[in-house]
Amino acid sequence: MTIKKLLFGTAFLLGAAGTAQAQYTKDVLLFSQGDNGGTARFKAMGNASTALGGDISSITGNPAGLGYFNQSDVSVTGRYLNNKNKTDYFGQNSNSSKNNFNLDNAGIVFHLPTYRNGGNLERGWLNFNVGIAYNRNYVYNNLLEYRGVNNTSSITDAYSDRLSSPGGMKGWGQEVYNNSLLFDDLDPDNKGNYFPITSFGNYDGKDGFNQVNSILEKGSKSESVLSFGANYSNKLYLGAALGFTAFSYDNSSWFTEYGQTMTADQLTKINKDSEYLKPEAAYAKKREMLDKDYELYDDYAQVTDGTGVDFKLGVIYKFTPTFSMGFTAKSPTFMSIRDESYSNSEFRYFKPNEDKSFKEYRTSDDAGHSYLEYNMNTPYKLSLGASQVFSRGLITADVEWVDYAAMRFKDPGAYNKALEQEMNQKIKDSYQGAFNARIGGEVLFDNVFSGRAGFNYSGNPYKNADYTNYTASLGIGAKLGRGMYIDLTGAYNAINYKESPYVIDENYWNAASPVADIKNQRTNVVLTIGSKF
């Protein structure tokens, strides 16, 4: 099953209230995504940091790692991102990409010793360190496009499903039926069984509907974190963190379909009593729509922003001077969100061999407008890690549990509690808990240079959809003297999934919803410059 089938279809097919249900269910996952961020050093090691410390990344990773610091530290990290998509839609391949450069992380750790001068430096509470960091943990910037000739269905089939559903002829549905003149009624007396008068055209020698879907996303998610870490006898490290999240997200999508309407003979075989076939003058406008070319445009725009707060507890224990294990528990991020969206449908009709349309219609802005303020909880996270230090390097590994089924949509403005419960049930039906695994290592070439490598696997959050997500990384670092250091990392992230631009009633139409195979490749170059003092 494809991802968007789990999200109950394309939002613009559902009208304002339906848009809320589908889009907000999708957004709960989208706004829950992100990593711990941090420096180029830890990113090079696959972000496997649960059992490590002594790095600015500990502020947003395992705060217990702050206890490792025996001097203060400050660093700044920048990132270049190339986001590329390769798609396959009905055998036609497309490529799209978008670049971005941003401040990825900035942090400072204040080393605050707790021992007295001349006291024991090996036993008791040795420090209580404080860390402050800004971290951009997800970049939404993305351009996705796929196109092809669909020989199994039309987006107008999905429109018909909507019109035929309970309440489908209200608002948006009533507008589309009355003004587009693209839908017939098999049972005019009961008003309940609508179907499109569309017919397969011929494009580049292929019978079907020529379709293009383009999606442009912008924005980012970031957090500001205040962390505390303490060291007891160089064996037990405890930490806590308070995080403040803020994000902004813009989505603009355009779906286009080029097709033809039925001829009178084709329509007669389906509905010989159709109003499109009646000779009376009152039906002249409908008769005119037969045997014509059409262009259908579906536009969707969304602007969303929000803030949230979360907390994290962490512990690291050194069983030996070289082997340690760590654990973190992160609460859900409790978020307040403002969302506004617009959806419009536009229809243009052409006589054969003519470039100028003879009829155009666009739905009103009010029919597809939605504004909502709501709260949501992201999933909680539990991480367990281990690390082994050698004379010239180290190896570290993490496993993390993220319960996506525990995400919650709350207080949905004007909607009632019954709808809130329904949406949360859809979250449970769509998503599942997943394990993430990370492993990394570092080798010290000499007293100045070091090399790192890592691998990060993210589990599938969807119950019934194909999805893979992994990241491979390499990095180098150098100590520059006077406490200065510089680290450089390259990370390649590959995400493979399937997407449906719209969903149809497959049993009724005896056809499958269209599916695009998408390979998202995110190449990151991360640079950190820091100084210990």
PDB file of N, CA and C in Angstrom, residues 449-501:
ATOM      1  N   PHE A 449      44.906  14.702  13.375  1.00  0.00           N
ATOM      2  CA  PHE A 449      43.841  14.327  12.446  1.00  0.00           C
ATOM      3  C   PHE A 449      43.125  13.045  12.885  1.00  0.00           C
ATOM      4  N   SER A 450      41.830  12.998  12.563  1.00  0.00           N
ATOM      5  CA  SER A 450      41.008  11.818  12.850  1.00  0.00           C
ATOM      6  C   SER A 450      40.031  11.584  11.709  1.00  0.00           C
ATOM      7  N   GLY A 451      39.619  10.337  11.552  1.00  0.00           N
ATOM      8  CA  GLY A 451      38.631   9.975  10.544  1.00  0.00           C
ATOM      9  C   GLY A 451      37.441   9.283  11.184  1.00  0.00           C
ATOM     10  N   ARG A 452      36.258   9.452  10.576  1.00  0.00           N
ATOM     11  CA  ARG A 452      35.029   8.897  11.147  1.00  0.00           C
ATOM     12  C   ARG A 452      34.140   8.317  10.056  1.00  0.00           C
ATOM     13  N   ALA A 453      33.291   7.392  10.457  1.00  0.00           N
ATOM     14  CA  ALA A 453      32.304   6.808   9.553  1.00  0.00           C
ATOM     15  C   ALA A 453      31.104   6.363  10.372  1.00  0.00           C
ATOM     16  N   GLY A 454      29.940   6.333   9.714  1.00  0.00           N
ATOM     17  CA  GLY A 454      28.737   5.926  10.430  1.00  0.00           C
ATOM     18  C   GLY A 454      27.636   5.483   9.499  1.00  0.00           C
ATOM     19  N   PHE A 455      26.648   4.835  10.084  1.00  0.00           N
ATOM     20  CA  PHE A 455      25.470   4.377   9.334  1.00  0.00           C
ATOM     21  C   PHE A 455      24.250   4.528  10.237  1.00  0.00           C
ATOM     22  N   ASN A 456      23.159   4.993   9.639  1.00  0.00           N
ATOM     23  CA  ASN A 456      21.938   5.287  10.389  1.00  0.00           C
ATOM     24  C   ASN A 456      20.757   4.690   9.633  1.00  0.00           C
ATOM     25  N   TYR A 457      20.019   3.828  10.286  1.00  0.00           N
ATOM     26  CA  TYR A 457      18.812   3.230   9.688  1.00  0.00           C
ATOM     27  C   TYR A 457      17.590   3.689  10.463  1.00  0.00           C
ATOM     28  N   SER A 458      16.611   4.234   9.747  1.00  0.00           N
ATOM     29  CA  SER A 458      15.355   4.671  10.367  1.00  0.00           C
ATOM     30  C   SER A 458      14.252   3.686  10.017  1.00  0.00           C
ATOM     31  N   GLY A 459      13.536   3.209  11.016  1.00  0.00           N
ATOM     32  CA  GLY A 459      12.480   2.231  10.804  1.00  0.00           C
ATOM     33  C   GLY A 459      11.264   2.810  10.108  1.00  0.00           C
ATOM     34  N   ASN A 460      10.395   1.930   9.656  1.00  0.00           N
ATOM     35  CA  ASN A 460       9.197   2.305   8.906  1.00  0.00           C
ATOM     36  C   ASN A 460       8.082   2.729   9.863  1.00  0.00           C
ATOM     37  N   PRO A 461       7.621   3.989   9.804  1.00  0.00           N
ATOM     38  CA  PRO A 461       6.552   4.422  10.701  1.00  0.00           C
ATOM     39  C   PRO A 461       5.163   4.004  10.227  1.00  0.00           C
ATOM     40  N   TYR A 462       5.043   3.494   8.986  1.00  0.00           N
ATOM     41  CA  TYR A 462       3.745   3.170   8.411  1.00  0.00           C
ATOM     42  C   TYR A 462       3.393   1.701   8.622  1.00  0.00           C
ATOM     43  N   LYS A 463       2.140   1.450   8.931  1.00  0.00           N
ATOM     44  CA  LYS A 463       1.707   0.073   9.158  1.00  0.00           C
ATOM     45  C   LYS A 463       1.646  -0.733   7.868  1.00  0.00           C
ATOM     46  N   ASN A 464       1.180  -0.119   6.789  1.00  0.00           N
ATOM     47  CA  ASN A 464       0.899  -0.882   5.578  1.00  0.00           C
ATOM     48  C   ASN A 464       1.461  -0.208   4.340  1.00  0.00           C
ATOM     49  N   ALA A 465       2.669   0.338   4.444  1.00  0.00           N
ATOM     50  CA  ALA A 465       3.284   0.995   3.299  1.00  0.00           C
ATOM     51  C   ALA A 465       4.758   0.649   3.230  1.00  0.00           C
ATOM     52  N   ASP A 466       5.270   0.562   2.003  1.00  0.00           N
ATOM     53  CA  ASP A 466       6.691   0.321   1.796  1.00  0.00           C
ATOM     54  C   ASP A 466       7.458   1.616   2.053  1.00  0.00           C
ATOM     55  N   TYR A 467       8.537   1.507   2.828  1.00  0.00           N
ATOM     56  CA  TYR A 467       9.308   2.697   3.180  1.00  0.00           C
ATOM     57  C   TYR A 467      10.668   2.265   3.692  1.00  0.00           C
ATOM     58  N   THR A 468      11.740   2.828   3.122  1.00  0.00           N
ATOM     59  CA  THR A 468      13.092   2.592   3.629  1.00  0.00           C
ATOM     60  C   THR A 468      13.799   3.932   3.773  1.00  0.00           C
ATOM     61  N   ASN A 469      14.644   4.034   4.799  1.00  0.00           N
ATOM     62  CA  ASN A 469      15.331   5.291   5.095  1.00  0.00           C
ATOM     63  C   ASN A 469      16.668   4.962   5.762  1.00  0.00           C
ATOM     64  N   TYR A 470      17.765   5.278   5.082  1.00  0.00           N
ATOM     65  CA  TYR A 470      19.073   5.035   5.679  1.00  0.00           C
ATOM     66  C   TYR A 470      20.030   6.173   5.313  1.00  0.00           C
ATOM     67  N   THR A 471      21.056   6.342   6.141  1.00  0.00           N
ATOM     68  CA  THR A 471      22.060   7.378   5.929  1.00  0.00           C
ATOM     69  C   THR A 471      23.446   6.787   6.151  1.00  0.00           C
ATOM     70  N   ALA A 472      24.356   7.043   5.221  1.00  0.00           N
ATOM     71  CA  ALA A 472      25.759   6.662   5.360  1.00  0.00           C
ATOM     72  C   ALA A 472      26.599   7.935   5.408  1.00  0.00           C
ATOM     73  N   SER A 473      27.618   7.947   6.254  1.00  0.00           N
ATOM     74  CA  SER A 473      28.373   9.183   6.449  1.00  0.00           C
ATOM     75  C   SER A 473      29.860   8.915   6.615  1.00  0.00           C
ATOM     76  N   LEU A 474      30.665   9.902   6.201  1.00  0.00           N
ATOM     77  CA  LEU A 474      32.110   9.893   6.368  1.00  0.00           C
ATOM     78  C   LEU A 474      32.550  11.274   6.816  1.00  0.00           C
ATOM     79  N   GLY A 475      33.601  11.338   7.632  1.00  0.00           N
ATOM     80  CA  GLY A 475      34.055  12.640   8.084  1.00  0.00           C
ATOM     81  C   GLY A 475      35.510  12.637   8.497  1.00  0.00           C
ATOM     82  N   ILE A 476      36.071  13.835   8.587  1.00  0.00           N
ATOM     83  CA  ILE A 476      37.434  14.022   9.063  1.00  0.00           C
ATOM     84  C   ILE A 476      37.436  15.167  10.062  1.00  0.00           C
ATOM     85  N   GLY A 477      38.430  15.183  10.920  1.00  0.00           N
ATOM     86  CA  GLY A 477      38.550  16.248  11.901  1.00  0.00           C
ATOM     87  C   GLY A 477      40.001  16.597  12.141  1.00  0.00           C
ATOM     88  N   ALA A 478      40.225  17.821  12.619  1.00  0.00           N
ATOM     89  CA  ALA A 478      41.586  18.267  12.899  1.00  0.00           C
ATOM     90  C   ALA A 478      41.588  19.179  14.115  1.00  0.00           C
ATOM     91  N   LYS A 479      42.586  18.994  14.979  1.00  0.00           N
ATOM     92  CA  LYS A 479      42.811  19.896  16.102  1.00  0.00           C
ATOM     93  C   LYS A 479      43.816  20.947  15.655  1.00  0.00           C
ATOM     94  N   LEU A 480      43.438  22.213  15.769  1.00  0.00           N
ATOM     95  CA  LEU A 480      44.235  23.289  15.195  1.00  0.00           C
ATOM     96  C   LEU A 480      45.168  23.955  16.194  1.00  0.00           C
ATOM     97  N   GLY A 481      45.113  23.573  17.449  1.00  0.00           N
ATOM     98  CA  GLY A 481      45.929  24.213  18.466  1.00  0.00           C
ATOM     99  C   GLY A 481      45.184  25.329  19.159  1.00  0.00           C
ATOM    100  N   ARG A 482      45.614  25.682  20.368  1.00  0.00           N
ATOM    101  CA  ARG A 482      44.968  26.709  21.181  1.00  0.00           C
ATOM    102  C   ARG A 482      43.484  26.387  21.420  1.00  0.00           C
ATOM    103  N   GLY A 483      43.175  25.103  21.457  1.00  0.00           N
ATOM    104  CA  GLY A 483      41.811  24.674  21.715  1.00  0.00           C
ATOM    105  C   GLY A 483      40.894  24.683  20.513  1.00  0.00           C
ATOM    106  N   MET A 484      41.364  25.169  19.367  1.00  0.00           N
ATOM    107  CA  MET A 484      40.538  25.236  18.160  1.00  0.00           C
ATOM    108  C   MET A 484      40.454  23.863  17.484  1.00  0.00           C
ATOM    109  N   TYR A 485      39.315  23.604  16.854  1.00  0.00           N
ATOM    110  CA  TYR A 485      39.154  22.370  16.092  1.00  0.00           C
ATOM    111  C   TYR A 485      38.197  22.609  14.935  1.00  0.00           C
ATOM    112  N   ILE A 486      38.298  21.743  13.920  1.00  0.00           N
ATOM    113  CA  ILE A 486      37.427  21.831  12.752  1.00  0.00           C
ATOM    114  C   ILE A 486      37.073  20.419  12.309  1.00  0.00           C
ATOM    115  N   ASP A 487      35.807  20.215  11.941  1.00  0.00           N
ATOM    116  CA  ASP A 487      35.314  18.903  11.509  1.00  0.00           C
ATOM    117  C   ASP A 487      34.491  19.065  10.237  1.00  0.00           C
ATOM    118  N   LEU A 488      34.652  18.119   9.321  1.00  0.00           N
ATOM    119  CA  LEU A 488      33.921  18.136   8.055  1.00  0.00           C
ATOM    120  C   LEU A 488      33.314  16.763   7.817  1.00  0.00           C
ATOM    121  N   THR A 489      32.034  16.746   7.431  1.00  0.00           N
ATOM    122  CA  THR A 489      31.311  15.483   7.228  1.00  0.00           C
ATOM    123  C   THR A 489      30.483  15.537   5.952  1.00  0.00           C
ATOM    124  N   GLY A 490      30.454  14.422   5.249  1.00  0.00           N
ATOM    125  CA  GLY A 490      29.535  14.232   4.140  1.00  0.00           C
ATOM    126  C   GLY A 490      28.588  13.089   4.473  1.00  0.00           C
ATOM    127  N   ALA A 491      27.287  13.311   4.313  1.00  0.00           N
ATOM    128  CA  ALA A 491      26.288  12.289   4.656  1.00  0.00           C
ATOM    129  C   ALA A 491      25.310  12.131   3.500  1.00  0.00           C
ATOM    130  N   TYR A 492      25.053  10.899   3.137  1.00  0.00           N
ATOM    131  CA  TYR A 492      24.119  10.578   2.049  1.00  0.00           C
ATOM    132  C   TYR A 492      22.909   9.870   2.635  1.00  0.00           C
ATOM    133  N   ASN A 493      21.735  10.481   2.468  1.00  0.00           N
ATOM    134  CA  ASN A 493      20.483   9.947   3.005  1.00  0.00           C
ATOM    135  C   ASN A 493      19.579   9.516   1.846  1.00  0.00           C
ATOM    136  N   ALA A 494      19.142   8.263   1.855  1.00  0.00           N
ATOM    137  CA  ALA A 494      18.272   7.727   0.803  1.00  0.00           C
ATOM    138  C   ALA A 494      16.954   7.279   1.416  1.00  0.00           C
ATOM    139  N   ILE A 495      15.851   7.789   0.862  1.00  0.00           N
ATOM    140  CA  ILE A 495      14.509   7.432   1.321  1.00  0.00           C
ATOM    141  C   ILE A 495      13.718   6.947   0.112  1.00  0.00           C
ATOM    142  N   ASN A 496      13.203   5.738   0.172  1.00  0.00           N
ATOM    143  CA  ASN A 496      12.409   5.168  -0.913  1.00  0.00           C
ATOM    144  C   ASN A 496      10.986   4.922  -0.429  1.00  0.00           C
ATOM    145  N   TYR A 497      10.020   5.408  -1.199  1.00  0.00           N
ATOM    146  CA  TYR A 497       8.626   5.219  -0.820  1.00  0.00           C
ATOM    147  C   TYR A 497       7.741   5.340  -2.054  1.00  0.00           C
ATOM    148  N   LYS A 498       6.469   5.082  -1.880  1.00  0.00           N
ATOM    149  CA  LYS A 498       5.485   5.199  -2.946  1.00  0.00           C
ATOM    150  C   LYS A 498       4.445   6.239  -2.545  1.00  0.00           C
ATOM    151  N   GLU A 499       3.857   6.884  -3.555  1.00  0.00           N
ATOM    152  CA  GLU A 499       2.883   7.932  -3.278  1.00  0.00           C
ATOM    153  C   GLU A 499       1.775   7.899  -4.320  1.00  0.00           C
ATOM    154  N   SER A 500       0.555   8.126  -3.878  1.00  0.00           N
ATOM    155  CA  SER A 500      -0.591   8.247  -4.776  1.00  0.00           C
ATOM    156  C   SER A 500      -1.039   9.699  -4.827  1.00  0.00           C
ATOM    157  N   PRO A 501      -1.107  10.306  -6.004  1.00  0.00           N
ATOM    158  CA  PRO A 501      -1.573  11.695  -6.079  1.00  0.00           C
ATOM    159  C   PRO A 501      -3.048  11.835  -5.726  1.00  0.00           C
TER     160      PRO A 501
END
